[in-house]
PDB file of C-alpha atoms in Angstrom:
ATOM      1  CA  MET A 239     116.613 126.772 156.901  1.00  0.00           C
ATOM      2  CA  TYR A 240     115.911 127.001 160.507  1.00  0.00           C
ATOM      3  CA  ILE A 241     115.184 123.917 162.565  1.00  0.00           C
ATOM      4  CA  LYS A 242     114.163 123.724 166.126  1.00  0.00           C
ATOM      5  CA  ALA A 243     114.064 120.219 167.432  1.00  0.00           C
ATOM      6  CA  LYS A 244     113.588 118.624 170.941  1.00  0.00           C
ATOM      7  CA  LEU A 245     115.480 115.519 171.379  1.00  0.00           C
ATOM      8  CA  ASP A 246     115.557 113.012 174.258  1.00  0.00           C
ATOM      9  CA  GLU A 247     118.346 112.880 176.396  1.00  0.00           C
ATOM     10  CA  ILE A 248     119.988 109.863 174.836  1.00  0.00           C
ATOM     11  CA  HIS A 249     119.718 111.120 171.309  1.00  0.00           C
ATOM     12  CA  GLY A 250     120.851 114.698 172.367  1.00  0.00           C
ATOM     13  CA  GLN A 251     123.845 113.367 174.006  1.00  0.00           C
ATOM     14  CA  ARG A 252     124.789 111.197 170.718  1.00  0.00           C
ATOM     15  CA  LEU A 253     124.482 114.343 168.690  1.00  0.00           C
ATOM     16  CA  MET A 254     126.648 116.335 170.848  1.00  0.00           C
ATOM     17  CA  ASP A 255     129.213 113.372 170.935  1.00  0.00           C
ATOM     18  CA  LEU A 256     129.138 113.309 167.104  1.00  0.00           C
ATOM     19  CA  GLN A 257     129.719 117.111 166.996  1.00  0.00           C
ATOM     20  CA  ARG A 258     132.608 116.809 169.457  1.00  0.00           C
ATOM     21  CA  ARG A 259     134.169 113.943 167.532  1.00  0.00           C
ATOM     22  CA  LEU A 260     133.706 115.612 164.217  1.00  0.00           C
ATOM     23  CA  GLN A 261     134.824 118.981 165.506  1.00  0.00           C
ATOM     24  CA  LYS A 262     132.243 120.837 163.210  1.00  0.00           C
ATOM     25  CA  PRO A 263     129.431 123.115 163.895  1.00  0.00           C
ATOM     26  CA  LEU A 264     125.948 121.645 164.448  1.00  0.00           C
ATOM     27  CA  PRO A 265     124.619 122.645 161.247  1.00  0.00           C
ATOM     28  CA  GLU A 266     127.515 120.733 159.343  1.00  0.00           C
ATOM     29  CA  VAL A 267     126.935 117.750 161.463  1.00  0.00           C
ATOM     30  CA  LEU A 268     123.213 117.631 160.670  1.00  0.00           C
ATOM     31  CA  ALA A 269     123.899 118.318 156.970  1.00  0.00           C
ATOM     32  CA  ALA A 270     126.255 115.384 157.027  1.00  0.00           C
ATOM     33  CA  LEU A 271     123.922 113.101 158.822  1.00  0.00           C
ATOM     34  CA  ILE A 272     121.058 114.172 156.404  1.00  0.00           C
ATOM     35  CA  ASP A 273     123.270 113.232 153.529  1.00  0.00           C
ATOM     36  CA  LEU A 274     124.258 109.740 154.970  1.00  0.00           C
ATOM     37  CA  GLY A 275     120.519 109.105 155.610  1.00  0.00           C
ATOM     38  CA  GLN A 276     119.637 110.049 151.975  1.00  0.00           C
ATOM     39  CA  GLY A 277     122.225 107.882 150.469  1.00  0.00           C
ATOM     40  CA  LEU A 278     121.036 105.032 152.653  1.00  0.00           C
ATOM     41  CA  LEU A 279     117.393 105.540 151.613  1.00  0.00           C
ATOM     42  CA  SER A 280     118.101 106.388 147.869  1.00  0.00           C
ATOM     43  CA  GLU A 281     116.074 104.436 145.316  1.00  0.00           C
ATOM     44  CA  PRO A 282     117.545 101.206 144.157  1.00  0.00           C
ATOM     45  CA  ASP A 283     118.726 101.055 140.507  1.00  0.00           C
ATOM     46  CA  THR A 284     116.187  99.797 138.342  1.00  0.00           C
ATOM     47  CA  ASN A 285     118.595  98.526 135.754  1.00  0.00           C
ATOM     48  CA  LEU A 286     119.777  95.834 138.178  1.00  0.00           C
ATOM     49  CA  GLU A 287     118.624  92.326 138.077  1.00  0.00           C
ATOM     50  CA  GLU A 288     115.702  91.520 140.429  1.00  0.00           C
ATOM     51  CA  PRO A 289     117.225  90.569 144.019  1.00  0.00           C
ATOM     52  CA  PRO A 290     117.432  87.028 144.859  1.00  0.00           C
ATOM     53  CA  SER A 291     114.815  85.468 147.147  1.00  0.00           C
ATOM     54  CA  LEU A 292     115.497  85.321 150.786  1.00  0.00           C
ATOM     55  CA  TYR A 293     116.045  81.617 150.565  1.00  0.00           C
ATOM     56  CA  ALA A 294     118.652  82.063 147.633  1.00  0.00           C
ATOM     57  CA  ALA A 295     120.462  84.692 149.603  1.00  0.00           C
ATOM     58  CA  LEU A 296     120.800  82.673 152.686  1.00  0.00           C
ATOM     59  CA  GLU A 297     121.766  79.588 150.702  1.00  0.00           C
ATOM     60  CA  ASN A 298     124.582  81.812 148.947  1.00  0.00           C
ATOM     61  CA  ILE A 299     125.958  82.770 152.168  1.00  0.00           C
ATOM     62  CA  GLY A 300     126.011  79.222 153.768  1.00  0.00           C
ATOM     63  CA  PHE A 301     123.342  79.734 156.281  1.00  0.00           C
ATOM     64  CA  ILE A 302     121.125  77.015 154.593  1.00  0.00           C
ATOM     65  CA  GLY A 303     122.523  73.639 154.070  1.00  0.00           C
ATOM     66  CA  CYS A 304     122.188  69.957 155.088  1.00  0.00           C
ATOM     67  CA  ILE A 305     124.109  67.609 157.116  1.00  0.00           C
ATOM     68  CA  GLU A 306     124.046  63.660 157.435  1.00  0.00           C
ATOM     69  CA  VAL A 307     123.133  62.421 160.743  1.00  0.00           C
ATOM     70  CA  GLU A 308     121.166  59.576 162.543  1.00  0.00           C
ATOM     71  CA  GLU A 309     117.475  59.558 162.081  1.00  0.00           C
ATOM     72  CA  SER A 310     117.150  59.973 165.855  1.00  0.00           C
ATOM     73  CA  LEU A 311     118.532  63.465 165.785  1.00  0.00           C
ATOM     74  CA  ALA A 312     115.222  65.121 166.659  1.00  0.00           C
ATOM     75  CA  LYS A 313     115.219  63.086 169.822  1.00  0.00           C
ATOM     76  CA  ASN A 314     118.804  63.401 170.992  1.00  0.00           C
ATOM     77  CA  TYR A 315     120.286  66.603 169.080  1.00  0.00           C
ATOM     78  CA  LYS A 316     121.883  67.834 172.276  1.00  0.00           C
ATOM     79  CA  THR A 317     124.297  64.939 172.314  1.00  0.00           C
ATOM     80  CA  GLN A 318     124.952  64.977 168.586  1.00  0.00           C
ATOM     81  CA  LEU A 319     125.397  68.547 167.946  1.00  0.00           C
ATOM     82  CA  ASP A 320     128.342  70.883 169.166  1.00  0.00           C
ATOM     83  CA  PHE A 321     127.088  73.866 170.592  1.00  0.00           C
ATOM     84  CA  SER A 322     130.320  75.146 171.948  1.00  0.00           C
ATOM     85  CA  HIS A 323     130.326  78.140 169.529  1.00  0.00           C
ATOM     86  CA  LYS A 324     126.943  79.356 170.499  1.00  0.00           C
ATOM     87  CA  CYS A 325     126.487  82.856 171.882  1.00  0.00           C
ATOM     88  CA  GLY A 326     124.418  83.680 174.824  1.00  0.00           C
ATOM     89  CA  GLU A 327     123.787  82.421 178.315  1.00  0.00           C
ATOM     90  CA  LYS A 328     123.773  78.925 179.114  1.00  0.00           C
ATOM     91  CA  PRO A 329     120.545  77.472 180.609  1.00  0.00           C
TER      92      PRO A 329
END
């Protein structure tokens, strides 16, 4: 199959970087990327159980939980919670 494509500068550079790093001809790099994409987009196994709800999944990884605090937490949470591990810029 012959493919002619026009990529923007960023994606063209990324493709060339992949080709350089893999040290393979461009058709082999594209074939590998297609295979990778096909694997990521393949149909899920219908024999598996139904996936858990979003709430259950977040609860299983410990994202959802509870803490015991004073009733005034909503008013003065900044003085009661430790934000030292927070990512991002400080206001």
